[in-house]
């Protein structure tokens, strides 16, 4: 009599890359504290190459931002609102806060899939925002 | 009594990259006029780096083509039929014409999501074709 | 009276890249026979640049692995279980075997979309796992 429909569609995709990991100023405490959460900072600092870890995450935040499909972030936008932490399998998991969460809610976005890849000098990220 | 189902599924994905933006012959008028629409040319020429803009768009066209999942384009295929222009948020929006549109219609593809990224020398694009 | 629903949702995405194709040891017979199926080896050896072909496929396997969202592969994991061969259009098609197939089945993954791109020195792959 009734039919339960759980349908999912892609709301947006995002790709980003940094050619030189050194282009991400991971040694700049102001940049880090403005753009990364405490949990992200603790995680990256515990990695073998914290600069590569910060860079991959930064590129990931840009890709997630693009997947939200909102207009270009102003000077006041907080990339800190896009938090990327490993799940129990070590894969990157996205949690949104503040304005980023509000934008996603407005668009009906329920899940953001993210994948990161980096070599010694290049970091690439792909994000897909899914609505239901 | 009845149930309306709007379901979306991925019909194909495409990724493309050019290692050197200079590998895309954006200074060649024949190449440009054969592969880009007037609106794309006007847009790219108005950008700070028109060569990077043409290159990113070219890589985007290749990624969109791959996402359509059709057999390899012959010499006569028109990449001009894959038009990429910014939407009101500045994000790339894909419009298909001619053979590309016919191929998408045949496959039931209703929307192509596209994201572009470029640094000084590398351009990357990701496309996702969705059918309903 | 009844409603047939075929809904698809993204179970995971994966991106991978190798900055230098030469970083993939395609000249090492042990590496090749451990990680590629006979059909993959026959296909790659028949390509104009077999080393680029092996490298693109290797990067593809990594991206597919990431899209499965399973915990990090141990020393015993077989990338050979992720087979990538061209379909009738020349596009890469993924077939899973063994442990990889079991992991996908457990997660309800029914299709993995994959796209590969390589230039002279960089190979990039994007994978999307879809469940129904």
Tab-separated table of C-alpha atoms in Angstrom:
chain	number	residue	atom	x	y	z
A	1	UNK	CA	0.000	0.000	0.000
A	2	UNK	CA	2.731	2.395	0.810
A	3	UNK	CA	6.036	2.715	-0.870
A	4	UNK	CA	9.135	3.894	0.845
A	5	UNK	CA	11.416	5.701	-1.481
A	6	UNK	CA	14.945	6.483	-0.511
A	7	UNK	CA	16.391	8.167	-3.512
A	8	UNK	CA	19.633	9.946	-3.717
A	9	UNK	CA	20.887	12.352	-6.315
A	10	UNK	CA	24.050	14.225	-6.837
A	11	UNK	CA	23.744	17.873	-5.885
A	12	UNK	CA	27.213	18.817	-6.942
A	13	UNK	CA	30.767	17.717	-7.448
A	14	UNK	CA	34.072	19.370	-6.724
A	15	UNK	CA	37.657	18.762	-7.681
A	16	UNK	CA	40.687	20.641	-6.488
A	17	UNK	CA	44.406	20.227	-6.682
A	18	UNK	CA	47.544	21.943	-5.530
A	19	UNK	CA	50.559	21.413	-7.681
A	20	UNK	CA	53.048	22.052	-4.951
A	21	UNK	CA	52.225	21.001	-1.452
A	22	UNK	CA	54.595	23.722	-0.311
A	23	UNK	CA	52.099	26.248	-1.730
A	24	UNK	CA	49.860	25.552	1.272
A	25	UNK	CA	51.326	27.582	4.149
A	26	UNK	CA	51.125	24.819	6.731
A	27	UNK	CA	53.974	26.378	8.691
A	28	UNK	CA	51.941	29.539	9.297
A	29	UNK	CA	50.181	29.257	12.689
A	30	UNK	CA	47.642	31.979	11.801
A	31	UNK	CA	46.652	30.202	8.575
A	32	UNK	CA	46.368	26.898	10.417
A	33	UNK	CA	44.311	28.137	13.360
A	34	UNK	CA	41.966	30.114	11.113
A	35	UNK	CA	41.263	27.222	8.752
A	36	UNK	CA	41.536	23.996	10.702
A	37	UNK	CA	39.684	22.692	13.752
A	38	UNK	CA	41.530	21.568	16.865
A	39	UNK	CA	40.811	17.939	15.989
A	40	UNK	CA	42.185	18.405	12.465
A	41	UNK	CA	45.318	20.085	13.804
A	42	UNK	CA	45.901	17.296	16.322
A	43	UNK	CA	45.448	14.672	13.607
A	44	UNK	CA	47.722	16.348	11.047
A	45	UNK	CA	50.458	17.007	13.578
A	46	UNK	CA	50.478	13.298	14.428
A	47	UNK	CA	51.090	12.262	10.815
A	48	UNK	CA	54.548	11.371	9.394
A	49	UNK	CA	54.373	14.403	7.091
A	50	UNK	CA	52.157	16.977	8.757
A	51	UNK	CA	52.662	19.500	5.942
A	52	UNK	CA	51.405	17.005	3.339
A	53	UNK	CA	48.523	16.138	5.634
A	54	UNK	CA	47.503	19.786	6.083
A	55	UNK	CA	47.836	20.366	2.327
A	56	UNK	CA	45.683	17.363	1.390
A	57	UNK	CA	43.048	18.504	3.866
A	58	UNK	CA	43.158	22.064	2.552
A	59	UNK	CA	42.635	20.856	-1.004
A	60	UNK	CA	39.829	18.660	0.350
A	61	UNK	CA	38.114	21.670	1.924
A	62	UNK	CA	38.250	23.516	-1.409
A	63	UNK	CA	36.728	20.522	-3.222
A	64	UNK	CA	33.959	20.202	-0.620
A	65	UNK	CA	33.257	23.919	-0.918
A	66	UNK	CA	32.895	23.583	-4.686
A	67	UNK	CA	30.569	20.598	-4.308
A	68	UNK	CA	28.205	22.756	-2.223
A	69	UNK	CA	27.659	24.962	-5.268
A	70	UNK	CA	27.377	28.191	-3.317
A	71	UNK	CA	28.704	31.484	-4.543
A	72	UNK	CA	32.350	32.246	-4.060
A	73	UNK	CA	33.368	32.551	-0.457
A	74	UNK	CA	34.012	36.037	0.776
A	75	UNK	CA	36.893	37.107	2.920
A	76	UNK	CA	34.875	36.204	5.988
A	77	UNK	CA	34.048	32.644	4.985
A	78	UNK	CA	35.365	29.981	7.318
A	79	UNK	CA	36.970	26.935	5.787
A	80	UNK	CA	37.136	25.766	9.375
A	81	UNK	CA	33.415	25.018	9.024
A	82	UNK	CA	34.352	22.173	6.684
A	83	UNK	CA	35.956	19.590	8.969
A	84	UNK	CA	37.719	16.556	7.539
A	85	UNK	CA	38.703	13.729	9.874
A	86	UNK	CA	39.448	10.053	9.253
A	87	UNK	CA	36.673	7.568	9.950
A	88	UNK	CA	37.284	4.146	11.519
A	89	UNK	CA	38.669	2.884	8.203
A	90	UNK	CA	41.047	5.787	7.833
A	91	UNK	CA	38.998	7.294	4.983
A	92	UNK	CA	38.264	11.031	5.097
A	93	UNK	CA	34.857	11.941	6.535
A	94	UNK	CA	33.324	15.405	6.150
A	95	UNK	CA	31.443	17.201	8.918
A	96	UNK	CA	29.954	20.629	8.252
A	97	UNK	CA	29.478	23.379	10.785
A	98	UNK	CA	28.147	26.954	10.788
A	99	UNK	CA	27.566	28.623	7.410
A	100	UNK	CA	28.693	25.567	5.452
A	101	UNK	CA	26.144	23.421	7.267
A	102	UNK	CA	23.426	26.017	6.706
A	103	UNK	CA	24.199	26.113	2.970
A	104	UNK	CA	24.089	22.325	2.743
A	105	UNK	CA	20.819	22.169	4.667
A	106	UNK	CA	19.234	24.741	2.358
A	107	UNK	CA	20.139	22.601	-0.621
A	108	UNK	CA	19.013	19.337	0.969
A	109	UNK	CA	22.530	17.950	0.933
A	110	UNK	CA	22.746	15.023	3.316
A	111	UNK	CA	26.114	13.481	2.658
A	112	UNK	CA	29.407	14.569	1.174
A	113	UNK	CA	31.707	11.885	-0.159
A	114	UNK	CA	35.348	12.878	-0.271
A	115	UNK	CA	38.523	11.258	-1.481
A	116	UNK	CA	42.039	12.633	-1.124
A	117	UNK	CA	45.275	11.711	-2.834
A	118	UNK	CA	48.723	13.164	-2.521
A	119	UNK	CA	52.189	12.391	-3.714
A	120	UNK	CA	55.307	14.255	-2.652
A	121	UNK	CA	54.355	17.475	-4.391
A	122	UNK	CA	50.777	17.232	-5.659
A	123	UNK	CA	47.554	16.960	-3.667
A	124	UNK	CA	44.211	16.196	-5.332
A	125	UNK	CA	40.735	15.989	-3.838
A	126	UNK	CA	37.352	14.999	-5.178
A	127	UNK	CA	34.065	15.704	-3.404
A	128	UNK	CA	30.502	14.729	-4.218
A	129	UNK	CA	27.512	16.235	-2.450
A	130	UNK	CA	24.428	14.020	-2.374
A	131	UNK	CA	20.875	15.082	-1.640
A	132	UNK	CA	17.953	12.788	-0.891
B	1	UNK	CA	-2.374	5.355	-4.407
B	2	UNK	CA	0.250	6.317	-6.825
B	3	UNK	CA	3.865	6.950	-6.127
B	4	UNK	CA	5.957	9.412	-7.983
B	5	UNK	CA	9.528	8.332	-8.173
B	6	UNK	CA	12.255	10.676	-9.229
B	7	UNK	CA	15.367	8.632	-8.993
B	8	UNK	CA	18.742	9.562	-10.256
B	9	UNK	CA	21.653	7.347	-11.028
B	10	UNK	CA	25.102	7.883	-12.321
B	11	UNK	CA	25.424	7.054	-15.991
B	12	UNK	CA	29.116	7.742	-16.215
B	13	UNK	CA	32.052	9.653	-14.846
B	14	UNK	CA	34.976	11.338	-16.523
B	15	UNK	CA	38.274	12.750	-15.398
B	16	UNK	CA	40.825	14.542	-17.488
B	17	UNK	CA	43.945	16.539	-16.893
B	18	UNK	CA	46.566	18.427	-18.817
B	19	UNK	CA	49.930	18.603	-17.222
B	20	UNK	CA	50.969	21.767	-18.952
B	21	UNK	CA	48.387	24.387	-19.707
B	22	UNK	CA	50.665	25.452	-22.550
B	23	UNK	CA	49.891	22.087	-24.203
B	24	UNK	CA	46.436	23.444	-25.078
B	25	UNK	CA	46.956	25.638	-28.171
B	26	UNK	CA	44.833	28.531	-26.953
B	27	UNK	CA	46.793	30.939	-29.137
B	28	UNK	CA	45.695	29.120	-32.296
B	29	UNK	CA	42.570	30.848	-33.711
B	30	UNK	CA	41.586	27.802	-35.794
B	31	UNK	CA	41.719	25.521	-32.762
B	32	UNK	CA	39.721	28.004	-30.721
B	33	UNK	CA	36.989	28.675	-33.262
B	34	UNK	CA	36.573	24.977	-34.039
B	35	UNK	CA	36.234	23.909	-30.412
B	36	UNK	CA	34.684	26.754	-28.459
B	37	UNK	CA	31.375	28.584	-28.826
B	38	UNK	CA	31.223	32.343	-29.207
B	39	UNK	CA	30.000	32.672	-25.624
B	40	UNK	CA	32.893	30.557	-24.324
B	41	UNK	CA	35.404	32.591	-26.316
B	42	UNK	CA	33.975	35.864	-25.013
B	43	UNK	CA	34.098	34.555	-21.447
B	44	UNK	CA	37.641	33.191	-21.632
B	45	UNK	CA	39.005	36.319	-23.295
B	46	UNK	CA	37.593	38.374	-20.417
B	47	UNK	CA	39.447	36.352	-17.782
B	48	UNK	CA	42.771	37.448	-16.207
B	49	UNK	CA	44.508	34.453	-17.792
B	50	UNK	CA	42.607	33.580	-20.943
B	51	UNK	CA	45.009	30.747	-21.827
B	52	UNK	CA	44.420	29.056	-18.439
B	53	UNK	CA	40.694	29.594	-18.870
B	54	UNK	CA	40.657	28.012	-22.345
B	55	UNK	CA	42.798	25.132	-21.089
B	56	UNK	CA	40.561	24.417	-18.088
B	57	UNK	CA	37.511	24.464	-20.343
B	58	UNK	CA	39.205	22.168	-22.866
B	59	UNK	CA	40.039	19.665	-20.162
B	60	UNK	CA	36.438	20.026	-18.964
B	61	UNK	CA	35.113	19.167	-22.421
B	62	UNK	CA	37.251	16.020	-22.483
B	63	UNK	CA	35.964	14.967	-19.054
B	64	UNK	CA	32.347	15.586	-20.097
B	65	UNK	CA	32.921	13.586	-23.267
B	66	UNK	CA	34.246	10.663	-21.212
B	67	UNK	CA	31.258	10.847	-18.852
B	68	UNK	CA	28.907	10.347	-21.831
B	69	UNK	CA	30.452	6.904	-22.371
B	70	UNK	CA	30.225	7.023	-26.145
B	71	UNK	CA	32.824	5.573	-28.433
B	72	UNK	CA	35.890	7.590	-29.213
B	73	UNK	CA	35.181	10.751	-31.092
B	74	UNK	CA	36.143	10.731	-34.750
B	75	UNK	CA	37.969	13.473	-36.547
B	76	UNK	CA	34.646	15.123	-37.323
B	77	UNK	CA	33.314	15.210	-33.759
B	78	UNK	CA	32.659	18.665	-32.431
B	79	UNK	CA	33.862	19.494	-28.934
B	80	UNK	CA	32.059	22.760	-29.575
B	81	UNK	CA	28.854	20.798	-28.915
B	82	UNK	CA	29.923	20.598	-25.258
B	83	UNK	CA	29.517	24.150	-23.994
B	84	UNK	CA	30.812	25.155	-20.573
B	85	UNK	CA	29.806	28.515	-19.139
B	86	UNK	CA	29.704	29.829	-15.579
B	87	UNK	CA	26.342	29.826	-13.808
B	88	UNK	CA	25.210	32.615	-11.498
B	89	UNK	CA	27.510	31.305	-8.754
B	90	UNK	CA	30.512	31.191	-11.041
B	91	UNK	CA	30.476	27.385	-11.135
B	92	UNK	CA	30.840	25.658	-14.525
B	93	UNK	CA	27.544	24.617	-16.130
B	94	UNK	CA	27.393	22.203	-19.054
B	95	UNK	CA	25.056	22.622	-22.037
B	96	UNK	CA	25.054	20.025	-24.800
B	97	UNK	CA	24.264	20.644	-28.440
B	98	UNK	CA	24.146	18.575	-31.657
B	99	UNK	CA	25.656	15.086	-31.543
B	100	UNK	CA	26.648	15.366	-27.897
B	101	UNK	CA	23.050	16.195	-26.953
B	102	UNK	CA	21.746	13.345	-29.108
B	103	UNK	CA	24.127	10.897	-27.404
B	104	UNK	CA	23.065	12.092	-23.951
B	105	UNK	CA	19.372	11.883	-24.848
B	106	UNK	CA	19.805	8.324	-26.106
B	107	UNK	CA	21.339	7.347	-22.767
B	108	UNK	CA	18.740	9.205	-20.712
B	109	UNK	CA	21.344	11.552	-19.311
B	110	UNK	CA	19.628	14.599	-17.851
B	111	UNK	CA	22.354	16.451	-16.033
B	112	UNK	CA	26.116	16.672	-16.153
B	113	UNK	CA	27.922	17.891	-13.070
B	114	UNK	CA	31.330	19.361	-13.744
B	115	UNK	CA	34.110	20.736	-11.618
B	116	UNK	CA	37.291	22.365	-12.865
B	117	UNK	CA	40.555	23.134	-11.121
B	118	UNK	CA	43.709	24.667	-12.416
B	119	UNK	CA	46.979	25.912	-11.038
B	120	UNK	CA	49.674	27.664	-13.055
B	121	UNK	CA	50.560	24.619	-15.108
B	122	UNK	CA	48.039	21.839	-14.443
B	123	UNK	CA	44.327	21.727	-15.251
B	124	UNK	CA	42.038	18.980	-13.944
B	125	UNK	CA	38.360	18.341	-14.582
B	126	UNK	CA	35.833	15.908	-13.223
B	127	UNK	CA	32.445	15.241	-14.817
B	128	UNK	CA	29.519	13.112	-13.714
B	129	UNK	CA	26.610	12.287	-16.003
B	130	UNK	CA	23.335	11.557	-14.216
B	131	UNK	CA	20.312	9.833	-15.642
B	132	UNK	CA	16.867	9.702	-14.118
C	1	UNK	CA	-0.718	-1.278	-7.201
C	2	UNK	CA	2.911	-2.056	-6.933
C	3	UNK	CA	5.786	0.259	-7.517
C	4	UNK	CA	9.118	-0.826	-8.765
C	5	UNK	CA	11.866	1.344	-7.456
C	6	UNK	CA	15.352	1.192	-8.827
C	7	UNK	CA	17.226	3.760	-6.877
C	8	UNK	CA	20.906	4.263	-6.874
C	9	UNK	CA	23.077	6.027	-4.384
C	10	UNK	CA	26.730	6.688	-4.099
C	11	UNK	CA	28.443	4.400	-1.622
C	12	UNK	CA	31.855	5.930	-1.974
C	13	UNK	CA	34.255	7.789	-4.180
C	14	UNK	CA	37.958	7.427	-4.763
C	15	UNK	CA	40.629	9.510	-6.403
C	16	UNK	CA	44.245	8.591	-6.921
C	17	UNK	CA	47.162	9.959	-8.857
C	18	UNK	CA	50.788	9.192	-9.503
C	19	UNK	CA	52.943	12.130	-10.306
C	20	UNK	CA	55.492	10.161	-12.231
C	21	UNK	CA	54.384	7.235	-14.285
C	22	UNK	CA	57.890	5.872	-13.813
C	23	UNK	CA	57.058	5.490	-10.101
C	24	UNK	CA	54.914	2.473	-11.002
C	25	UNK	CA	57.372	-0.426	-11.488
C	26	UNK	CA	55.819	-1.713	-14.707
C	27	UNK	CA	59.140	-3.227	-15.727
C	28	UNK	CA	59.156	-5.523	-12.689
C	29	UNK	CA	57.630	-8.903	-13.676
C	30	UNK	CA	56.912	-9.862	-10.051
C	31	UNK	CA	55.000	-6.623	-9.440
C	32	UNK	CA	53.057	-7.080	-12.659
C	33	UNK	CA	52.092	-10.726	-12.173
C	34	UNK	CA	51.085	-10.127	-8.550
C	35	UNK	CA	48.847	-7.152	-9.324
C	36	UNK	CA	47.434	-7.579	-12.811
C	37	UNK	CA	45.311	-10.322	-14.366
C	38	UNK	CA	46.400	-12.122	-17.521
C	39	UNK	CA	43.818	-10.181	-19.534
C	40	UNK	CA	45.087	-6.860	-18.163
C	41	UNK	CA	48.690	-7.794	-18.942
C	42	UNK	CA	47.792	-8.814	-22.493
C	43	UNK	CA	45.903	-5.550	-22.999
C	44	UNK	CA	48.611	-3.284	-21.572
C	45	UNK	CA	51.385	-5.001	-23.519
C	46	UNK	CA	49.460	-4.369	-26.733
C	47	UNK	CA	49.264	-0.597	-26.097
C	48	UNK	CA	51.664	1.933	-27.686
C	49	UNK	CA	53.023	2.801	-24.227
C	50	UNK	CA	52.612	-0.264	-22.066
C	51	UNK	CA	54.259	1.417	-19.055
C	52	UNK	CA	51.753	4.296	-19.157
C	53	UNK	CA	48.948	1.795	-19.569
C	54	UNK	CA	50.056	-0.257	-16.547
C	55	UNK	CA	50.492	2.928	-14.518
C	56	UNK	CA	47.031	4.281	-15.366
C	57	UNK	CA	45.516	0.931	-14.458
C	58	UNK	CA	47.454	0.788	-11.196
C	59	UNK	CA	46.214	4.238	-10.217
C	60	UNK	CA	42.721	3.076	-11.231
C	61	UNK	CA	42.958	0.092	-8.896
C	62	UNK	CA	43.919	2.370	-6.015
C	63	UNK	CA	40.958	4.667	-6.743
C	64	UNK	CA	38.544	1.734	-6.926
C	65	UNK	CA	39.926	0.395	-3.669
C	66	UNK	CA	39.285	3.752	-2.003
C	67	UNK	CA	35.743	3.880	-3.380
C	68	UNK	CA	34.972	0.581	-1.633
C	69	UNK	CA	35.556	2.293	1.705
C	70	UNK	CA	37.117	-0.729	3.362
C	71	UNK	CA	39.945	-0.525	5.829
C	72	UNK	CA	43.469	-0.220	4.530
C	73	UNK	CA	44.624	-3.201	2.583
C	74	UNK	CA	47.074	-5.445	4.356
C	75	UNK	CA	50.204	-6.899	2.853
C	76	UNK	CA	48.166	-9.852	1.668
C	77	UNK	CA	45.485	-7.880	-0.155
C	78	UNK	CA	45.285	-8.579	-3.858
C	79	UNK	CA	44.941	-5.637	-6.197
C	80	UNK	CA	44.606	-8.322	-8.834
C	81	UNK	CA	41.053	-8.763	-7.539
C	82	UNK	CA	40.244	-5.367	-9.037
C	83	UNK	CA	40.319	-5.958	-12.782
C	84	UNK	CA	40.127	-3.065	-15.231
C	85	UNK	CA	39.558	-3.774	-18.907
C	86	UNK	CA	38.212	-1.651	-21.752
C	87	UNK	CA	34.563	-2.095	-22.709
C	88	UNK	CA	33.333	-2.012	-26.298
C	89	UNK	CA	33.685	1.784	-26.332
C	90	UNK	CA	37.235	1.674	-25.026
C	91	UNK	CA	36.172	3.041	-21.635
C	92	UNK	CA	37.536	1.322	-18.515
C	93	UNK	CA	35.192	-1.238	-16.963
C	94	UNK	CA	35.712	-2.633	-13.453
C	95	UNK	CA	35.207	-6.279	-12.521
C	96	UNK	CA	35.750	-7.381	-8.934
C	97	UNK	CA	36.916	-10.786	-7.816
C	98	UNK	CA	37.689	-12.506	-4.495
C	99	UNK	CA	37.974	-10.314	-1.401
C	100	UNK	CA	37.207	-7.125	-3.304
C	101	UNK	CA	33.986	-8.618	-4.639
C	102	UNK	CA	33.054	-9.869	-1.164
C	103	UNK	CA	33.612	-6.397	0.307
C	104	UNK	CA	31.477	-4.799	-2.410
C	105	UNK	CA	28.699	-7.345	-1.953
C	106	UNK	CA	28.646	-6.729	1.798
C	107	UNK	CA	28.146	-3.022	1.159
C	108	UNK	CA	25.519	-3.541	-1.537
C	109	UNK	CA	27.746	-1.991	-4.184
C	110	UNK	CA	26.485	-2.943	-7.612
C	111	UNK	CA	28.471	-0.818	-10.004
C	112	UNK	CA	31.772	0.996	-9.983
C	113	UNK	CA	32.233	3.823	-12.438
C	114	UNK	CA	35.838	4.568	-13.291
C	115	UNK	CA	37.612	7.133	-15.396
C	116	UNK	CA	41.344	7.268	-16.124
C	117	UNK	CA	43.515	10.034	-17.505
C	118	UNK	CA	47.210	10.164	-18.127
C	119	UNK	CA	49.681	12.468	-19.754
C	120	UNK	CA	53.365	11.703	-20.247
C	121	UNK	CA	54.192	11.772	-16.568
C	122	UNK	CA	50.978	11.991	-14.517
C	123	UNK	CA	48.192	9.434	-14.177
C	124	UNK	CA	44.895	10.255	-12.454
C	125	UNK	CA	41.904	8.046	-11.726
C	126	UNK	CA	38.453	8.662	-10.304
C	127	UNK	CA	36.133	5.905	-9.093
C	128	UNK	CA	32.559	6.001	-7.851
C	129	UNK	CA	30.901	3.035	-6.162
C	130	UNK	CA	27.107	2.925	-6.500
C	131	UNK	CA	24.704	0.878	-4.436
C	132	UNK	CA	21.058	0.240	-5.219
